[in-house]
mmCIF file of C-alpha atoms and ligand atoms in Angstrom:
data_model
loop_
_atom_site.group_PDB
_atom_site.id
_atom_site.type_symbol
_atom_site.label_atom_id
_atom_site.label_comp_id
_atom_site.label_asym_id
_atom_site.label_seq_id
_atom_site.Cartn_x
_atom_site.Cartn_y
_atom_site.Cartn_z
ATOM 1 C CA UNK A 616 23.205 -85.877 19.405
ATOM 2 C CA UNK A 617 21.504 -83.098 16.700
ATOM 3 C CA UNK A 618 25.147 -81.549 16.373
ATOM 4 C CA UNK A 619 26.786 -85.173 16.308
ATOM 5 C CA UNK A 620 24.843 -85.793 13.365
ATOM 6 C CA UNK A 621 25.137 -83.718 10.633
ATOM 7 C CA UNK A 622 23.403 -84.401 7.557
ATOM 8 C CA UNK A 623 25.345 -81.819 4.851
ATOM 9 C CA UNK A 624 28.007 -84.407 6.050
ATOM 10 C CA UNK A 625 26.484 -87.510 4.900
ATOM 11 C CA UNK A 626 25.808 -88.578 8.941
ATOM 12 C CA UNK A 627 23.686 -90.772 10.211
ATOM 13 C CA UNK A 628 22.541 -92.016 13.702
ATOM 14 C CA UNK A 629 22.278 -95.448 14.123
ATOM 15 C CA UNK A 630 22.365 -97.531 17.263
ATOM 16 C CA UNK A 631 21.409 -100.906 16.402
ATOM 17 C CA UNK A 632 23.227 -102.261 13.147
ATOM 18 C CA UNK A 633 21.883 -104.532 10.711
ATOM 19 C CA UNK A 634 23.567 -107.269 12.545
ATOM 20 C CA UNK A 635 22.031 -106.340 15.503
ATOM 21 C CA UNK A 636 25.124 -104.693 17.296
ATOM 22 C CA UNK A 637 24.109 -101.900 19.866
ATOM 23 C CA UNK A 638 26.733 -98.990 19.796
ATOM 24 C CA UNK A 639 26.746 -98.235 23.782
ATOM 25 C CA UNK A 640 27.778 -94.747 23.717
ATOM 26 C CA UNK A 641 24.531 -94.079 21.639
ATOM 27 C CA UNK A 642 22.143 -96.147 23.641
ATOM 28 C CA UNK A 643 18.877 -94.249 24.464
ATOM 29 C CA UNK A 644 17.466 -95.060 28.255
ATOM 30 C CA UNK A 645 16.125 -97.812 27.761
ATOM 31 C CA UNK A 646 16.868 -101.442 29.695
ATOM 32 C CA UNK A 647 17.332 -104.910 27.266
ATOM 33 C CA UNK A 648 13.995 -105.208 29.553
ATOM 34 C CA UNK A 649 12.083 -102.446 27.870
ATOM 35 C CA UNK A 650 13.851 -103.135 24.316
ATOM 36 C CA UNK A 651 12.546 -106.453 24.872
ATOM 37 C CA UNK A 652 9.185 -105.252 25.335
ATOM 38 C CA UNK A 653 9.278 -103.227 22.158
ATOM 39 C CA UNK A 654 10.664 -105.873 20.680
ATOM 40 C CA UNK A 655 7.390 -107.515 21.086
ATOM 41 C CA UNK A 656 5.301 -104.229 19.889
ATOM 42 C CA UNK A 657 7.056 -103.515 16.907
ATOM 43 C CA UNK A 658 6.845 -107.893 15.977
ATOM 44 C CA UNK A 659 3.276 -107.140 16.997
ATOM 45 C CA UNK A 660 2.644 -104.158 14.015
ATOM 46 C CA UNK A 661 3.820 -106.284 11.958
ATOM 47 C CA UNK A 662 1.491 -109.109 12.272
ATOM 48 C CA UNK A 663 -2.049 -106.728 12.910
ATOM 49 C CA UNK A 664 -0.346 -105.560 8.935
ATOM 50 C CA UNK A 665 0.346 -109.132 7.108
ATOM 51 C CA UNK A 666 -2.999 -109.503 8.659
ATOM 52 C CA UNK A 667 -4.548 -106.549 7.251
ATOM 53 C CA UNK A 668 -3.305 -107.028 3.772
ATOM 54 C CA UNK A 669 -4.455 -111.354 4.145
ATOM 55 C CA UNK A 670 -7.726 -109.774 4.829
ATOM 56 C CA UNK A 671 -7.866 -107.270 1.949
ATOM 57 C CA UNK A 672 -6.752 -110.485 -0.563
ATOM 58 C CA UNK A 673 -9.786 -112.125 0.796
ATOM 59 C CA UNK A 674 -12.134 -109.023 0.089
ATOM 60 C CA UNK A 675 -12.800 -108.637 3.680
ATOM 61 C CA UNK A 676 -11.127 -105.162 4.026
ATOM 62 C CA UNK A 677 -10.804 -102.147 1.080
ATOM 63 C CA UNK A 678 -7.191 -100.779 0.146
ATOM 64 C CA UNK A 679 -4.672 -100.736 2.781
ATOM 65 C CA UNK A 680 -1.051 -99.400 2.854
ATOM 66 C CA UNK A 681 0.978 -102.147 3.903
ATOM 67 C CA UNK A 682 4.157 -100.830 6.520
ATOM 68 C CA UNK A 683 5.588 -104.054 6.506
ATOM 69 C CA UNK A 684 9.920 -102.497 6.497
ATOM 70 C CA UNK A 685 9.265 -99.456 8.406
ATOM 71 C CA UNK A 686 8.211 -100.550 11.631
ATOM 72 C CA UNK A 687 11.082 -99.688 13.241
ATOM 73 C CA UNK A 688 10.407 -96.080 12.785
ATOM 74 C CA UNK A 689 7.191 -95.806 13.670
ATOM 75 C CA UNK A 690 7.277 -97.999 17.233
ATOM 76 C CA UNK A 691 10.814 -96.360 17.902
ATOM 77 C CA UNK A 692 9.612 -92.875 17.481
ATOM 78 C CA UNK A 693 5.784 -93.305 18.698
ATOM 79 C CA UNK A 694 7.233 -94.717 22.187
ATOM 80 C CA UNK A 695 9.081 -91.474 23.181
ATOM 81 C CA UNK A 696 6.296 -89.005 22.988
ATOM 82 C CA UNK A 697 3.895 -88.242 25.912
ATOM 83 C CA UNK A 698 0.577 -88.829 26.557
ATOM 84 C CA UNK A 699 -0.820 -85.667 25.842
ATOM 85 C CA UNK A 700 1.317 -85.165 22.416
ATOM 86 C CA UNK A 701 -0.412 -84.320 19.719
ATOM 87 C CA UNK A 702 -0.030 -87.198 16.576
ATOM 88 C CA UNK A 703 -0.990 -86.414 13.018
ATOM 89 C CA UNK A 704 -0.726 -89.339 11.070
ATOM 90 C CA UNK A 705 -0.782 -90.176 7.568
ATOM 91 C CA UNK A 706 -2.171 -93.358 6.229
ATOM 92 C CA UNK A 707 0.838 -95.555 6.265
ATOM 93 C CA UNK A 708 1.069 -95.487 10.020
ATOM 94 C CA UNK A 709 -0.562 -98.443 11.687
ATOM 95 C CA UNK A 710 2.444 -99.098 13.929
ATOM 96 C CA UNK A 711 1.920 -95.567 15.141
ATOM 97 C CA UNK A 712 -1.493 -95.683 15.890
ATOM 98 C CA UNK A 713 -1.294 -99.138 17.805
ATOM 99 C CA UNK A 714 1.482 -97.576 19.853
ATOM 100 C CA UNK A 715 -0.831 -94.539 20.994
ATOM 101 C CA UNK A 716 -3.796 -97.042 21.842
ATOM 102 C CA UNK A 717 -6.001 -96.783 18.535
ATOM 103 C CA UNK A 718 -7.827 -99.738 20.072
ATOM 104 C CA UNK A 719 -7.286 -102.379 16.897
ATOM 105 C CA UNK A 720 -10.800 -102.367 16.196
ATOM 106 C CA UNK A 721 -10.941 -99.199 14.945
ATOM 107 C CA UNK A 722 -7.418 -99.378 12.983
ATOM 108 C CA UNK A 723 -9.269 -102.310 11.441
ATOM 109 C CA UNK A 724 -12.635 -100.275 10.750
ATOM 110 C CA UNK A 725 -11.183 -97.311 9.435
ATOM 111 C CA UNK A 726 -9.632 -99.710 6.434
ATOM 112 C CA UNK A 727 -12.703 -101.395 6.171
ATOM 113 C CA UNK A 728 -14.681 -97.709 4.874
ATOM 114 C CA UNK A 729 -15.925 -97.286 8.319
ATOM 115 C CA UNK A 730 -14.994 -93.797 9.366
ATOM 116 C CA UNK A 731 -16.035 -94.286 12.628
ATOM 117 C CA UNK A 732 -12.464 -95.787 13.019
ATOM 118 C CA UNK A 733 -11.505 -92.946 12.488
ATOM 119 C CA UNK A 734 -12.197 -90.993 15.325
ATOM 120 C CA UNK A 735 -10.420 -92.993 17.754
ATOM 121 C CA UNK A 736 -11.098 -92.736 21.842
ATOM 122 C CA UNK A 737 -11.316 -88.754 23.884
ATOM 123 C CA UNK A 738 -8.231 -89.420 25.482
ATOM 124 C CA UNK A 739 -6.512 -90.590 22.843
ATOM 125 C CA UNK A 740 -4.480 -87.915 20.643
ATOM 126 C CA UNK A 741 -4.413 -88.756 16.933
ATOM 127 C CA UNK A 742 -6.112 -86.453 14.637
ATOM 128 C CA UNK A 743 -7.537 -88.579 11.899
ATOM 129 C CA UNK A 744 -5.319 -89.963 8.868
ATOM 130 C CA UNK A 745 -4.812 -87.265 6.500
ATOM 131 C CA UNK A 746 -5.174 -89.329 2.972
ATOM 132 C CA UNK A 747 -4.095 -86.221 0.654
ATOM 133 C CA UNK A 748 -0.683 -86.027 0.653
ATOM 134 C CA UNK A 749 1.692 -83.491 2.382
ATOM 135 C CA UNK A 750 -1.398 -81.249 3.934
ATOM 136 C CA UNK A 751 -1.543 -82.361 7.796
ATOM 137 C CA UNK A 752 2.172 -80.803 8.411
ATOM 138 C CA UNK A 753 0.444 -77.579 8.514
ATOM 139 C CA UNK A 754 -1.750 -78.645 11.412
ATOM 140 C CA UNK A 755 0.653 -79.913 13.280
ATOM 141 C CA UNK A 756 2.331 -76.984 13.342
ATOM 142 C CA UNK A 757 -0.950 -75.005 13.736
ATOM 143 C CA UNK A 758 -1.981 -76.773 16.645
ATOM 144 C CA UNK A 759 2.131 -76.766 18.229
ATOM 145 C CA UNK A 760 1.757 -73.386 18.118
ATOM 146 C CA UNK A 761 -1.649 -72.981 20.015
ATOM 147 C CA UNK A 762 0.196 -75.646 22.623
ATOM 148 C CA UNK A 763 3.003 -72.857 22.939
ATOM 149 C CA UNK A 764 0.227 -69.871 23.145
ATOM 150 C CA UNK A 765 -1.220 -72.079 25.663
ATOM 151 C CA UNK A 766 1.672 -72.744 27.464
ATOM 152 C CA UNK A 767 0.808 -76.349 27.701
ATOM 153 C CA UNK A 768 3.721 -78.611 28.039
ATOM 154 C CA UNK A 769 2.996 -81.065 25.306
ATOM 155 C CA UNK A 770 5.091 -81.182 21.399
ATOM 156 C CA UNK A 771 2.824 -82.348 18.058
ATOM 157 C CA UNK A 772 4.580 -84.816 15.734
ATOM 158 C CA UNK A 773 4.344 -85.306 11.989
ATOM 159 C CA UNK A 774 4.077 -88.220 10.152
ATOM 160 C CA UNK A 775 4.899 -88.375 6.309
ATOM 161 C CA UNK A 776 6.497 -89.909 3.509
ATOM 162 C CA UNK A 777 9.707 -88.646 0.797
ATOM 163 C CA UNK A 778 6.946 -87.546 -1.790
ATOM 164 C CA UNK A 779 5.082 -85.047 0.617
ATOM 165 C CA UNK A 780 8.424 -82.597 0.701
ATOM 166 C CA UNK A 781 7.511 -82.268 -2.491
ATOM 167 C CA UNK A 782 4.388 -80.571 -1.717
ATOM 168 C CA UNK A 783 4.049 -76.791 -1.260
ATOM 169 C CA UNK A 784 2.282 -77.286 1.817
ATOM 170 C CA UNK A 785 4.918 -79.242 3.816
ATOM 171 C CA UNK A 786 7.872 -75.819 3.007
ATOM 172 C CA UNK A 787 5.222 -73.486 4.255
ATOM 173 C CA UNK A 788 4.367 -75.432 7.754
ATOM 174 C CA UNK A 789 8.598 -76.302 8.548
ATOM 175 C CA UNK A 790 8.425 -72.043 7.275
ATOM 176 C CA UNK A 791 5.652 -71.271 10.134
ATOM 177 C CA UNK A 792 7.324 -73.893 12.799
ATOM 178 C CA UNK A 793 10.830 -72.284 12.357
ATOM 179 C CA UNK A 794 9.729 -68.635 12.315
ATOM 180 C CA UNK A 795 6.809 -69.362 15.594
ATOM 181 C CA UNK A 796 9.537 -71.778 17.111
ATOM 182 C CA UNK A 797 6.427 -74.339 17.261
ATOM 183 C CA UNK A 798 7.158 -77.438 19.695
ATOM 184 C CA UNK A 799 7.083 -79.673 16.043
ATOM 185 C CA UNK A 800 8.572 -82.751 15.476
ATOM 186 C CA UNK A 801 8.411 -83.465 11.656
ATOM 187 C CA UNK A 802 8.744 -86.884 11.162
ATOM 188 C CA UNK A 803 9.710 -87.694 7.244
ATOM 189 C CA UNK A 804 9.749 -91.560 6.595
ATOM 190 C CA UNK A 805 11.827 -91.609 3.630
ATOM 191 C CA UNK A 806 11.169 -95.152 1.991
ATOM 192 C CA UNK A 807 12.711 -94.445 -0.849
ATOM 193 C CA UNK A 808 9.570 -94.247 -3.350
ATOM 194 C CA UNK A 809 6.037 -91.951 -4.089
ATOM 195 C CA UNK A 810 3.913 -94.912 -5.299
ATOM 196 C CA UNK A 811 6.369 -95.729 -8.435
ATOM 197 C CA UNK A 812 8.727 -92.425 -8.121
ATOM 198 C CA UNK A 813 11.777 -92.749 -6.313
ATOM 199 C CA UNK A 814 13.748 -90.120 -4.363
ATOM 200 C CA UNK A 815 16.175 -89.040 -6.049
ATOM 201 C CA UNK A 816 13.253 -87.771 -8.865
ATOM 202 C CA UNK A 817 11.308 -85.935 -5.433
ATOM 203 C CA UNK A 818 14.599 -83.375 -5.061
ATOM 204 C CA UNK A 819 17.416 -82.408 -5.973
ATOM 205 C CA UNK A 820 18.773 -82.059 -2.277
ATOM 206 C CA UNK A 821 21.298 -85.300 -0.490
ATOM 207 C CA UNK A 822 19.165 -85.298 1.954
ATOM 208 C CA UNK A 823 15.595 -84.563 3.412
ATOM 209 C CA UNK A 824 17.155 -84.102 6.966
ATOM 210 C CA UNK A 825 19.043 -81.149 5.359
ATOM 211 C CA UNK A 826 16.234 -79.425 4.300
ATOM 212 C CA UNK A 827 15.601 -77.996 8.235
ATOM 213 C CA UNK A 828 18.571 -75.935 7.707
ATOM 214 C CA UNK A 829 16.842 -73.675 4.990
ATOM 215 C CA UNK A 830 14.086 -72.954 7.646
ATOM 216 C CA UNK A 831 16.154 -72.294 10.489
ATOM 217 C CA UNK A 832 16.288 -75.389 12.546
ATOM 218 C CA UNK A 833 18.244 -78.922 12.999
ATOM 219 C CA UNK A 834 17.319 -82.010 11.157
ATOM 220 C CA UNK A 835 18.658 -85.522 11.501
ATOM 221 C CA UNK A 836 19.087 -88.575 9.183
ATOM 222 C CA UNK A 837 18.630 -91.242 11.069
ATOM 223 C CA UNK A 838 18.315 -95.367 10.459
ATOM 224 C CA UNK A 839 14.453 -95.614 9.365
ATOM 225 C CA UNK A 840 15.296 -99.544 10.792
ATOM 226 C CA UNK A 841 16.691 -98.761 13.912
ATOM 227 C CA UNK A 842 14.109 -98.513 16.591
ATOM 228 C CA UNK A 843 16.536 -97.371 18.900
ATOM 229 C CA UNK A 844 17.642 -94.669 16.846
ATOM 230 C CA UNK A 845 14.013 -93.579 16.181
ATOM 231 C CA UNK A 846 13.372 -93.700 19.881
ATOM 232 C CA UNK A 847 16.625 -91.809 20.860
ATOM 233 C CA UNK A 848 16.166 -88.305 17.995
ATOM 234 C CA UNK A 849 12.062 -88.593 18.535
ATOM 235 C CA UNK A 850 13.021 -88.560 22.283
ATOM 236 C CA UNK A 851 15.508 -85.460 22.184
ATOM 237 C CA UNK A 852 13.316 -83.615 19.681
ATOM 238 C CA UNK A 853 10.188 -83.846 22.098
ATOM 239 C CA UNK A 854 13.238 -82.654 24.714
ATOM 240 C CA UNK A 855 13.892 -79.887 22.898
ATOM 241 C CA UNK A 856 10.918 -78.430 21.926
ATOM 242 C CA UNK A 857 8.836 -78.792 25.636
ATOM 243 C CA UNK A 858 12.359 -77.008 26.830
ATOM 244 C CA UNK A 859 11.468 -74.229 24.002
ATOM 245 C CA UNK A 860 14.032 -74.722 21.106
ATOM 246 C CA UNK A 861 11.236 -75.434 18.678
ATOM 247 C CA UNK A 862 10.904 -77.666 15.857
ATOM 248 C CA UNK A 863 13.302 -80.444 13.864
ATOM 249 C CA UNK A 864 12.991 -82.244 11.048
ATOM 250 C CA UNK A 865 13.858 -86.542 11.298
ATOM 251 C CA UNK A 866 14.535 -88.296 8.223
ATOM 252 C CA UNK A 867 14.214 -91.684 8.704
ATOM 253 C CA UNK A 868 15.712 -93.921 5.927
ATOM 254 C CA UNK A 869 13.914 -96.722 5.347
ATOM 255 C CA UNK A 870 12.153 -98.777 2.741
ATOM 256 C CA UNK A 871 8.722 -100.548 2.582
ATOM 257 C CA UNK A 872 8.885 -104.085 1.668
ATOM 258 C CA UNK A 873 5.406 -104.149 0.277
ATOM 259 C CA UNK A 874 3.852 -102.443 -2.037
ATOM 260 C CA UNK A 875 2.552 -98.765 -1.997
ATOM 261 C CA UNK A 876 -0.810 -100.001 -1.159
ATOM 262 C CA UNK A 877 -2.787 -103.232 -1.711
ATOM 263 C CA UNK A 878 -3.947 -101.739 -5.109
ATOM 264 C CA UNK A 879 0.172 -101.328 -6.282
ATOM 265 C CA UNK A 880 2.425 -103.787 -8.448
ATOM 266 C CA UNK A 881 5.823 -102.487 -7.068
ATOM 267 C CA UNK A 882 7.561 -104.954 -9.545
ATOM 268 C CA UNK A 883 6.967 -102.311 -12.222
ATOM 269 C CA UNK A 884 8.830 -100.201 -10.981
ATOM 270 C CA UNK A 885 11.738 -101.959 -8.104
ATOM 271 C CA UNK A 886 14.118 -104.597 -8.785
ATOM 272 C CA UNK A 887 14.119 -107.694 -6.969
ATOM 273 C CA UNK A 888 17.684 -107.417 -6.150
ATOM 274 C CA UNK A 889 17.067 -103.932 -4.511
ATOM 275 C CA UNK A 890 14.394 -105.301 -2.482
ATOM 276 C CA UNK A 891 16.306 -108.148 -0.923
ATOM 277 C CA UNK A 892 19.381 -105.569 -0.670
ATOM 278 C CA UNK A 893 16.756 -103.747 1.923
ATOM 279 C CA UNK A 894 15.346 -106.967 3.641
ATOM 280 C CA UNK A 895 18.784 -107.577 4.922
ATOM 281 C CA UNK A 896 18.363 -104.515 6.911
ATOM 282 C CA UNK A 897 14.915 -105.539 8.715
ATOM 283 C CA UNK A 898 14.369 -104.304 11.833
ATOM 284 C CA UNK A 899 12.470 -107.016 13.498
ATOM 285 C CA UNK A 900 15.631 -109.346 12.978
ATOM 286 C CA UNK A 901 18.137 -107.166 14.005
ATOM 287 C CA UNK A 902 15.931 -106.155 17.395
ATOM 288 C CA UNK A 903 15.504 -110.447 17.265
ATOM 289 C CA UNK A 904 19.385 -110.781 16.866
ATOM 290 C CA UNK A 905 19.861 -108.271 19.245
ATOM 291 C CA UNK A 906 17.649 -110.269 22.210
ATOM 292 C CA UNK A 907 18.720 -113.404 21.508
ATOM 293 C CA UNK A 908 22.471 -112.230 21.899
ATOM 294 C CA UNK A 909 21.361 -111.573 24.803
ATOM 295 C CA UNK A 910 19.680 -114.819 25.670
ATOM 296 C CA UNK A 911 16.544 -112.689 25.801
ATOM 297 C CA UNK A 912 14.777 -114.026 23.264
ATOM 298 C CA UNK A 913 13.910 -117.762 22.145
ATOM 299 C CA UNK A 914 12.351 -118.949 19.667
ATOM 300 C CA UNK A 915 9.641 -120.936 22.461
ATOM 301 C CA UNK A 916 8.871 -117.078 23.912
ATOM 302 C CA UNK A 917 8.165 -116.054 20.328
ATOM 303 C CA UNK A 918 6.095 -119.076 19.457
ATOM 304 C CA UNK A 919 3.644 -117.870 22.450
ATOM 305 C CA UNK A 920 3.640 -114.685 22.016
ATOM 306 C CA UNK A 921 2.405 -115.470 18.304
ATOM 307 C CA UNK A 922 -0.140 -116.638 18.942
ATOM 308 C CA UNK A 923 -1.391 -114.528 21.555
ATOM 309 C CA UNK A 924 -0.765 -111.776 19.345
ATOM 310 C CA UNK A 925 -2.785 -113.687 16.949
ATOM 311 C CA UNK A 926 -6.041 -114.209 19.305
ATOM 312 C CA UNK A 927 -5.418 -110.692 20.043
ATOM 313 C CA UNK A 928 -5.851 -109.439 16.415
ATOM 314 C CA UNK A 929 -8.451 -112.344 15.506
ATOM 315 C CA UNK A 930 -10.590 -111.082 18.161
ATOM 316 C CA UNK A 931 -10.400 -107.076 16.722
ATOM 317 C CA UNK A 932 -11.540 -108.314 13.843
ATOM 318 C CA UNK A 933 -14.570 -110.099 14.435
ATOM 319 C CA UNK A 934 -15.247 -107.194 16.489
ATOM 320 C CA UNK A 935 -14.985 -104.735 13.705
ATOM 321 C CA UNK A 936 -16.706 -107.323 10.908
ATOM 322 C CA UNK A 937 -19.864 -107.730 13.599
ATOM 323 C CA UNK A 938 -20.301 -104.083 14.563
ATOM 324 C CA UNK A 939 -23.668 -102.421 13.819
ATOM 325 C CA UNK A 940 -23.907 -100.906 10.557
ATOM 326 C CA UNK A 941 -23.123 -96.519 11.453
ATOM 327 C CA UNK A 942 -26.500 -94.093 11.725
ATOM 328 C CA UNK A 943 -27.100 -91.618 9.392
ATOM 329 C CA UNK A 944 -26.959 -88.844 11.233
ATOM 330 C CA UNK A 945 -23.376 -89.389 11.598
ATOM 331 C CA UNK A 946 -22.931 -88.483 7.646
ATOM 332 C CA UNK A 947 -23.340 -84.932 9.012
ATOM 333 C CA UNK A 948 -22.255 -84.662 13.082
ATOM 334 C CA UNK A 949 -18.779 -84.603 12.252
ATOM 335 C CA UNK A 950 -17.968 -81.613 10.504
ATOM 336 C CA UNK A 951 -18.382 -79.565 12.742
ATOM 337 C CA UNK A 952 -18.560 -79.250 16.557
ATOM 338 C CA UNK A 953 -21.971 -78.414 16.610
ATOM 339 C CA UNK A 954 -24.795 -78.847 13.426
ATOM 340 C CA UNK A 955 -24.993 -75.939 11.386
ATOM 341 C CA UNK A 956 -28.456 -74.811 10.016
ATOM 342 C CA UNK A 957 -27.971 -75.607 6.505
ATOM 343 C CA UNK A 958 -26.787 -79.370 7.834
ATOM 344 C CA UNK A 959 -29.388 -79.738 9.831
ATOM 345 C CA UNK A 960 -31.774 -78.786 7.085
ATOM 346 C CA UNK A 961 -30.284 -81.575 4.765
ATOM 347 C CA UNK A 962 -30.615 -84.081 7.681
ATOM 348 C CA UNK A 963 -34.249 -84.035 8.074
ATOM 349 C CA UNK A 964 -34.695 -83.453 4.675
ATOM 350 C CA UNK A 965 -32.209 -87.231 4.389
ATOM 351 C CA UNK A 966 -34.463 -88.827 7.035
ATOM 352 C CA UNK A 967 -37.830 -87.542 4.858
ATOM 353 C CA UNK A 968 -35.950 -89.337 1.758
ATOM 354 C CA UNK A 969 -35.411 -92.598 3.323
ATOM 355 C CA UNK A 970 -38.285 -92.539 5.435
ATOM 356 C CA UNK A 971 -40.166 -92.159 1.780
ATOM 357 C CA UNK A 972 -37.920 -95.060 0.145
ATOM 358 C CA UNK A 973 -38.991 -97.489 3.017
ATOM 359 C CA UNK A 974 -42.901 -97.231 2.794
HETATM 360 C C1 TPP B 14 -1.560 -83.962 -2.393
HETATM 361 C C2 TPP B 14 -2.603 -85.434 -3.197
HETATM 362 N N1 TPP B 14 -1.747 -85.865 -4.027
HETATM 363 C C3 TPP B 14 -1.505 -87.521 -4.600
HETATM 364 C C4 TPP B 14 -2.034 -88.224 -3.929
HETATM 365 C C5 TPP B 14 -1.850 -89.700 -4.616
HETATM 366 N N2 TPP B 14 -0.983 -90.070 -3.438
HETATM 367 C C6 TPP B 14 -1.190 -91.048 -2.666
HETATM 368 S S1 TPP B 14 -0.247 -91.290 -1.925
HETATM 369 C C7 TPP B 14 1.096 -90.694 -2.752
HETATM 370 C C8 TPP B 14 2.611 -91.212 -2.671
HETATM 371 C C9 TPP B 14 3.155 -90.664 -1.216
HETATM 372 O O1 TPP B 14 4.161 -90.947 -1.132
HETATM 373 P P1 TPP B 14 4.722 -90.773 0.052
HETATM 374 O O2 TPP B 14 4.930 -88.949 0.628
HETATM 375 O O3 TPP B 14 6.625 -90.649 -0.387
HETATM 376 O O4 TPP B 14 4.524 -91.640 1.177
HETATM 377 P P2 TPP B 14 4.246 -93.453 1.103
HETATM 378 O O5 TPP B 14 3.181 -93.596 0.250
HETATM 379 O O6 TPP B 14 5.658 -93.828 0.565
HETATM 380 O O7 TPP B 14 4.394 -94.227 2.391
HETATM 381 C C10 TPP B 14 0.340 -90.244 -4.014
HETATM 382 C C11 TPP B 14 1.309 -89.143 -5.384
HETATM 383 C C12 TPP B 14 -2.772 -88.012 -2.756
HETATM 384 N N3 TPP B 14 -3.000 -88.501 -1.873
HETATM 385 N N4 TPP B 14 -2.421 -86.999 -2.364
#
């Protein structure tokens, strides 16, 4: 696949087009039933995202970075990973976190400003969200290199935006990954903007995918609104990584329909026509069209699915809103695996301060 789509020639992988037509010759190893399951996942992510947005508007959640428009790249790539692979997310990966099995309650907690939402269960290999832009590709490469040295049969994947590719750390990570043939997948969600800065002001390269060439490995541009393309490209990059073939850069060309975060007003820098044009390439609708055409998705089924999903989401919100407040020790506990003597001293000082305040 990688060889067939050369970013330098402007070639891009697309399996399912905006009208829901599937190119059979490019179809990954997914049955229609499995595609239906993945469609349900993407629909769920859209609903979850919508809920987060409305909670924020009601003052029940802090600042939130919406995913709408980018769900296909997230659900498609995450579903192609193995259980033991490590994920390094940025702040716009609600779909990835959900697909990897981070409990909904924790995803919601995080955005409510509770750091316990960043921890995740021990058997879910997702690192905490990186809010600093572009610093985490280095972590993903380090973890991949460690896995290679330990001969573990896993890869790592790091998610970031087009803006992150202007950070020095991204280039150091790419270089290091190429030199050490680390089993890592760089998954760039090129959603056309870094807040208000358009993609063309980010780099003079024609594509982001081609940046991989300079570092000695393959890069591919995919239709980021096509779940099947994301699945196919990630699956292939993973197989390559596990076979000792080193890193891959995937550029998923997509668009965020909403604001950068709930603190942003995109009308200041984007035209309505541009948004409408991208909405005609909606990642959810094309899958819906494909499945409806096959007789695998009807309005009644969607109605039932939506009702159940809403219930599940509401339950998680309720759990997040009613959880007991964190204990003071947590502030000190998570910096190192063992608390250092200085931290222990600070904790005891802080406890003394609190009890003095109470008395
Ligand atoms: C190192 C660093 N610089 C600046 C910021 C402020 N900031 C937050 S998000 C963002 C834009 C990121 O754009 P991109 O990488 O394209 O990802 P997107 O938000 O589009 O998903 C910036 C500049 C930050 N969080 N970290």
